[in-house]
């Protein structure tokens, strides 16, 4: 068995882990990243082309500075690589005045200084005729929001880490993390790695590697639709930017248009889905009635100019925490974790990577992390 010595090991190179690896390598830390699959693979939570990027985060005002940090870091990285990782087209938070998207975005604006604009029902209907609105619907416009590019960003974060000196072992499964008095041994079938600290970012598998965390994997496929009129511009990204829309019954839709493949991404929130399964056993088949029926009905009722039959569906999963906030922080002197993405982690991953690097190197975090501290449970 080969054995290697390093300062820090990052386990899992999806969204959070690839960012942690990058930000640690940026500081000159001797760091090794281990990923069970290929880099940018479709078996975790970070695949598919895009994710919604929001600044006025309805989930918690404390997330606004983390999204802003992701934007700063991705902009810097894009200036170096010539790639675009975020496209800021603005975004709509739609629902009744007290709905989570509308009230949550207003709270982020009030408490975290996110710039937003309120849209009345009539303004919303005039500017966005694609929506079949209910009488109570209003919106908050988040001008700094848009979409971010998922798989290309994971690959770019890993590539940048390697350029800065990180060592990466893809196709290597961590089988055990042994915490010892003076460090940690990360075990795989082919190599043991000794380090001072380990940062575990194993997504839906985090609970398997670090027992005792209140995490619940949830099956959440990704869906794409086509406009009924293929010549229509109504669902191009600039005309149909990203949105979150809550219905009076608590369910809701989210998604965005596209300039690239002209497919419109739409997902359903609040539908009952498989949860608490072993992520190695994720059901990767699509079931027309259970997976598509309710979403297709919601799309037909909400966007009459979209064909409600999806043209592409990809299985995926998120990992929920009890309060819907991440678990990012130190578990003990040798162990830092990031997970519990609760379905809204991608936009924050570069900012979370920066926090993980700060926590590992004992720098002062650039923002308050108490609301995502894993020790809150
Ligand atoms: C349908 C859907 C829509 C979403 N929409 C949005 C959105 O619009 N905006 C947004 O911000 N977020 C969104 N998200 C959430 C976002 O995609 C996730 O928060 C993010 O991808 C989570 O990243 P992660 O690093 O925690 O997990 P992952 O990317 O899954 O990374 C974990 C990695 O650990 C590896 N691993 C696990 N076990 C081991 C082991 N033993 N050894 C080595 N490696 C291991 C895995 O292979 C994997 O690569 C969405 C998610 C889904 C599923």
PDB file of C-alpha atoms and ligand atoms in Angstrom, residues 10-18 34-38 40-41 43-47 50-54 148 150 154 169 172-176 187-188 201-206 208-209 218-223 244 254-256 265 267 280 314-319 326 338-349, ligand 1:
ATOM      1  CA  UNK A  10     -10.140  17.189   0.583  1.00  0.00           C
ATOM      2  CA  UNK A  11     -12.529  14.237   0.193  1.00  0.00           C
ATOM      3  CA  UNK A  12     -15.122  14.580  -2.595  1.00  0.00           C
ATOM      4  CA  UNK A  13     -14.537  16.977  -5.494  1.00  0.00           C
ATOM      5  CA  UNK A  14     -18.075  18.037  -6.377  1.00  0.00           C
ATOM      6  CA  UNK A  15     -19.175  21.650  -5.988  1.00  0.00           C
ATOM      7  CA  UNK A  16     -17.971  22.295  -2.425  1.00  0.00           C
ATOM      8  CA  UNK A  17     -14.871  20.063  -2.482  1.00  0.00           C
ATOM      9  CA  UNK A  18     -13.484  21.337  -5.794  1.00  0.00           C
ATOM     10  CA  UNK A  34      -9.717  12.589  -3.666  1.00  0.00           C
ATOM     11  CA  UNK A  35     -12.768  11.896  -5.815  1.00  0.00           C
ATOM     12  CA  UNK A  36     -14.455   8.545  -6.149  1.00  0.00           C
ATOM     13  CA  UNK A  37     -15.653   9.247  -9.723  1.00  0.00           C
ATOM     14  CA  UNK A  38     -14.293  11.274 -12.665  1.00  0.00           C
ATOM     15  CA  UNK A  40     -17.464  16.597 -13.193  1.00  0.00           C
ATOM     16  CA  UNK A  41     -19.356  13.256 -13.169  1.00  0.00           C
ATOM     17  CA  UNK A  43     -23.646  10.609 -10.137  1.00  0.00           C
ATOM     18  CA  UNK A  44     -23.726  13.192  -7.318  1.00  0.00           C
ATOM     19  CA  UNK A  45     -25.501  16.560  -6.979  1.00  0.00           C
ATOM     20  CA  UNK A  46     -23.491  18.897  -9.238  1.00  0.00           C
ATOM     21  CA  UNK A  47     -24.155  17.692 -12.771  1.00  0.00           C
ATOM     22  CA  UNK A  50     -26.657  25.123 -15.031  1.00  0.00           C
ATOM     23  CA  UNK A  51     -27.924  26.151 -11.592  1.00  0.00           C
ATOM     24  CA  UNK A  52     -29.824  29.274 -10.507  1.00  0.00           C
ATOM     25  CA  UNK A  53     -27.593  32.000  -9.102  1.00  0.00           C
ATOM     26  CA  UNK A  54     -29.284  34.376  -6.638  1.00  0.00           C
ATOM     27  CA  UNK A 148     -24.175  29.642 -13.044  1.00  0.00           C
ATOM     28  CA  UNK A 150     -22.407  23.617 -12.977  1.00  0.00           C
ATOM     29  CA  UNK A 154     -16.468  21.981 -10.994  1.00  0.00           C
ATOM     30  CA  UNK A 169      -6.720  11.385  -7.263  1.00  0.00           C
ATOM     31  CA  UNK A 172     -10.394   6.732  -5.870  1.00  0.00           C
ATOM     32  CA  UNK A 173     -12.885   5.924  -3.123  1.00  0.00           C
ATOM     33  CA  UNK A 174     -12.199   6.916   0.454  1.00  0.00           C
ATOM     34  CA  UNK A 175     -13.062   3.905   2.579  1.00  0.00           C
ATOM     35  CA  UNK A 176     -12.180   5.283   6.026  1.00  0.00           C
ATOM     36  CA  UNK A 187      -7.702   5.394   3.551  1.00  0.00           C
ATOM     37  CA  UNK A 188      -8.459   4.246   0.011  1.00  0.00           C
ATOM     38  CA  UNK A 201     -17.277  17.400   1.118  1.00  0.00           C
ATOM     39  CA  UNK A 202     -18.880  14.095   0.140  1.00  0.00           C
ATOM     40  CA  UNK A 203     -22.346  15.456  -0.751  1.00  0.00           C
ATOM     41  CA  UNK A 204     -25.043  12.821  -0.229  1.00  0.00           C
ATOM     42  CA  UNK A 205     -22.343  10.451   1.101  1.00  0.00           C
ATOM     43  CA  UNK A 206     -21.183  12.841   3.847  1.00  0.00           C
ATOM     44  CA  UNK A 208     -21.572   7.717   5.532  1.00  0.00           C
ATOM     45  CA  UNK A 209     -18.054   9.098   6.065  1.00  0.00           C
ATOM     46  CA  UNK A 218     -33.553  13.454  -1.461  1.00  0.00           C
ATOM     47  CA  UNK A 219     -34.075  12.339  -5.077  1.00  0.00           C
ATOM     48  CA  UNK A 220     -34.609  15.418  -7.289  1.00  0.00           C
ATOM     49  CA  UNK A 221     -34.443  14.960 -11.085  1.00  0.00           C
ATOM     50  CA  UNK A 222     -33.615  17.842 -13.462  1.00  0.00           C
ATOM     51  CA  UNK A 223     -36.151  18.557 -16.266  1.00  0.00           C
ATOM     52  CA  UNK A 244     -38.568  30.920  -8.145  1.00  0.00           C
ATOM     53  CA  UNK A 254     -38.183  27.262 -10.438  1.00  0.00           C
ATOM     54  CA  UNK A 255     -36.164  27.426 -13.631  1.00  0.00           C
ATOM     55  CA  UNK A 256     -34.827  29.581 -16.459  1.00  0.00           C
ATOM     56  CA  UNK A 265     -35.274  24.222 -17.340  1.00  0.00           C
ATOM     57  CA  UNK A 267     -38.375  22.011 -11.600  1.00  0.00           C
ATOM     58  CA  UNK A 280     -25.378   4.373  -3.729  1.00  0.00           C
ATOM     59  CA  UNK A 314     -31.712  13.589 -15.611  1.00  0.00           C
ATOM     60  CA  UNK A 315     -31.779  11.997 -12.148  1.00  0.00           C
ATOM     61  CA  UNK A 316     -30.037  13.974  -9.413  1.00  0.00           C
ATOM     62  CA  UNK A 317     -30.208  14.339  -5.628  1.00  0.00           C
ATOM     63  CA  UNK A 318     -29.867  16.944  -2.926  1.00  0.00           C
ATOM     64  CA  UNK A 319     -29.043  16.441   0.760  1.00  0.00           C
ATOM     65  CA  UNK A 326     -25.717  24.005   5.034  1.00  0.00           C
ATOM     66  CA  UNK A 338     -19.242  20.958   4.108  1.00  0.00           C
ATOM     67  CA  UNK A 339     -22.571  19.435   3.112  1.00  0.00           C
ATOM     68  CA  UNK A 340     -26.303  19.490   3.742  1.00  0.00           C
ATOM     69  CA  UNK A 341     -26.714  21.600   0.607  1.00  0.00           C
ATOM     70  CA  UNK A 342     -30.534  21.443   0.943  1.00  0.00           C
ATOM     71  CA  UNK A 343     -30.937  22.073  -2.784  1.00  0.00           C
ATOM     72  CA  UNK A 344     -29.413  25.550  -2.940  1.00  0.00           C
ATOM     73  CA  UNK A 345     -25.653  25.067  -2.590  1.00  0.00           C
ATOM     74  CA  UNK A 346     -24.154  25.445  -6.032  1.00  0.00           C
ATOM     75  CA  UNK A 347     -24.229  29.234  -6.254  1.00  0.00           C
ATOM     76  CA  UNK A 348     -22.405  29.386  -2.926  1.00  0.00           C
ATOM     77  CA  UNK A 349     -19.746  26.768  -3.614  1.00  0.00           C
TER      78      UNK A 349
HETATM   79  C1  LIG B   1     -32.314  19.204  -9.398  1.00  0.00           C
HETATM   80  C2  LIG B   1     -31.402  20.110  -8.647  1.00  0.00           C
HETATM   81  C3  LIG B   1     -31.478  21.481  -8.828  1.00  0.00           C
HETATM   82  C4  LIG B   1     -30.652  22.336  -8.120  1.00  0.00           C
HETATM   83  N1  LIG B   1     -30.743  23.686  -8.341  1.00  0.00           N
HETATM   84  C5  LIG B   1     -29.885  24.512  -7.732  1.00  0.00           C
HETATM   85  C6  LIG B   1     -29.906  25.897  -8.056  1.00  0.00           C
HETATM   86  O1  LIG B   1     -30.672  26.327  -8.906  1.00  0.00           O
HETATM   87  N2  LIG B   1     -29.014  26.715  -7.427  1.00  0.00           N
HETATM   88  C7  LIG B   1     -28.126  26.240  -6.520  1.00  0.00           C
HETATM   89  O2  LIG B   1     -27.352  27.047  -5.989  1.00  0.00           O
HETATM   90  N3  LIG B   1     -28.073  24.932  -6.188  1.00  0.00           N
HETATM   91  C8  LIG B   1     -28.927  24.067  -6.785  1.00  0.00           C
HETATM   92  N4  LIG B   1     -28.907  22.737  -6.506  1.00  0.00           N
HETATM   93  C9  LIG B   1     -28.029  22.257  -5.424  1.00  0.00           C
HETATM   94  C10 LIG B   1     -26.595  22.082  -5.845  1.00  0.00           C
HETATM   95  O3  LIG B   1     -26.522  21.392  -7.072  1.00  0.00           O
HETATM   96  C11 LIG B   1     -25.906  21.329  -4.720  1.00  0.00           C
HETATM   97  O4  LIG B   1     -26.031  22.139  -3.566  1.00  0.00           O
HETATM   98  C12 LIG B   1     -24.440  21.082  -4.951  1.00  0.00           C
HETATM   99  O5  LIG B   1     -24.244  20.509  -6.206  1.00  0.00           O
HETATM  100  C13 LIG B   1     -23.918  20.181  -3.829  1.00  0.00           C
HETATM  101  O6  LIG B   1     -22.544  19.947  -4.014  1.00  0.00           O
HETATM  102  P1  LIG B   1     -21.744  18.957  -3.060  1.00  0.00           P
HETATM  103  O7  LIG B   1     -20.319  19.275  -3.283  1.00  0.00           O
HETATM  104  O8  LIG B   1     -22.283  18.994  -1.672  1.00  0.00           O
HETATM  105  O9  LIG B   1     -22.108  17.487  -3.604  1.00  0.00           O
HETATM  106  P2  LIG B   1     -21.527  16.706  -4.876  1.00  0.00           P
HETATM  107  O10 LIG B   1     -21.344  17.615  -6.015  1.00  0.00           O
HETATM  108  O11 LIG B   1     -22.360  15.502  -5.061  1.00  0.00           O
HETATM  109  O12 LIG B   1     -20.067  16.280  -4.411  1.00  0.00           O
HETATM  110  C14 LIG B   1     -19.794  15.242  -3.530  1.00  0.00           C
HETATM  111  C15 LIG B   1     -18.667  14.438  -4.136  1.00  0.00           C
HETATM  112  O13 LIG B   1     -18.134  13.527  -3.176  1.00  0.00           O
HETATM  113  C16 LIG B   1     -17.762  12.368  -3.870  1.00  0.00           C
HETATM  114  N5  LIG B   1     -17.664  11.273  -2.909  1.00  0.00           N
HETATM  115  C17 LIG B   1     -18.643  10.775  -2.142  1.00  0.00           C
HETATM  116  N6  LIG B   1     -18.181   9.769  -1.360  1.00  0.00           N
HETATM  117  C18 LIG B   1     -16.866   9.675  -1.627  1.00  0.00           C
HETATM  118  C19 LIG B   1     -15.841   8.790  -1.149  1.00  0.00           C
HETATM  119  N7  LIG B   1     -16.088   7.850  -0.236  1.00  0.00           N
HETATM  120  N8  LIG B   1     -14.585   8.930  -1.651  1.00  0.00           N
HETATM  121  C20 LIG B   1     -14.312   9.888  -2.583  1.00  0.00           C
HETATM  122  N9  LIG B   1     -15.256  10.729  -3.085  1.00  0.00           N
HETATM  123  C21 LIG B   1     -16.524  10.618  -2.607  1.00  0.00           C
HETATM  124  C22 LIG B   1     -18.894  12.179  -4.869  1.00  0.00           C
HETATM  125  O14 LIG B   1     -18.525  11.305  -5.915  1.00  0.00           O
HETATM  126  C23 LIG B   1     -19.127  13.612  -5.320  1.00  0.00           C
HETATM  127  O15 LIG B   1     -18.365  13.948  -6.457  1.00  0.00           O
HETATM  128  C24 LIG B   1     -29.717  21.827  -7.208  1.00  0.00           C
HETATM  129  C25 LIG B   1     -29.596  20.437  -7.042  1.00  0.00           C
HETATM  130  C26 LIG B   1     -30.422  19.585  -7.770  1.00  0.00           C
HETATM  131  C27 LIG B   1     -30.249  18.118  -7.606  1.00  0.00           C
END
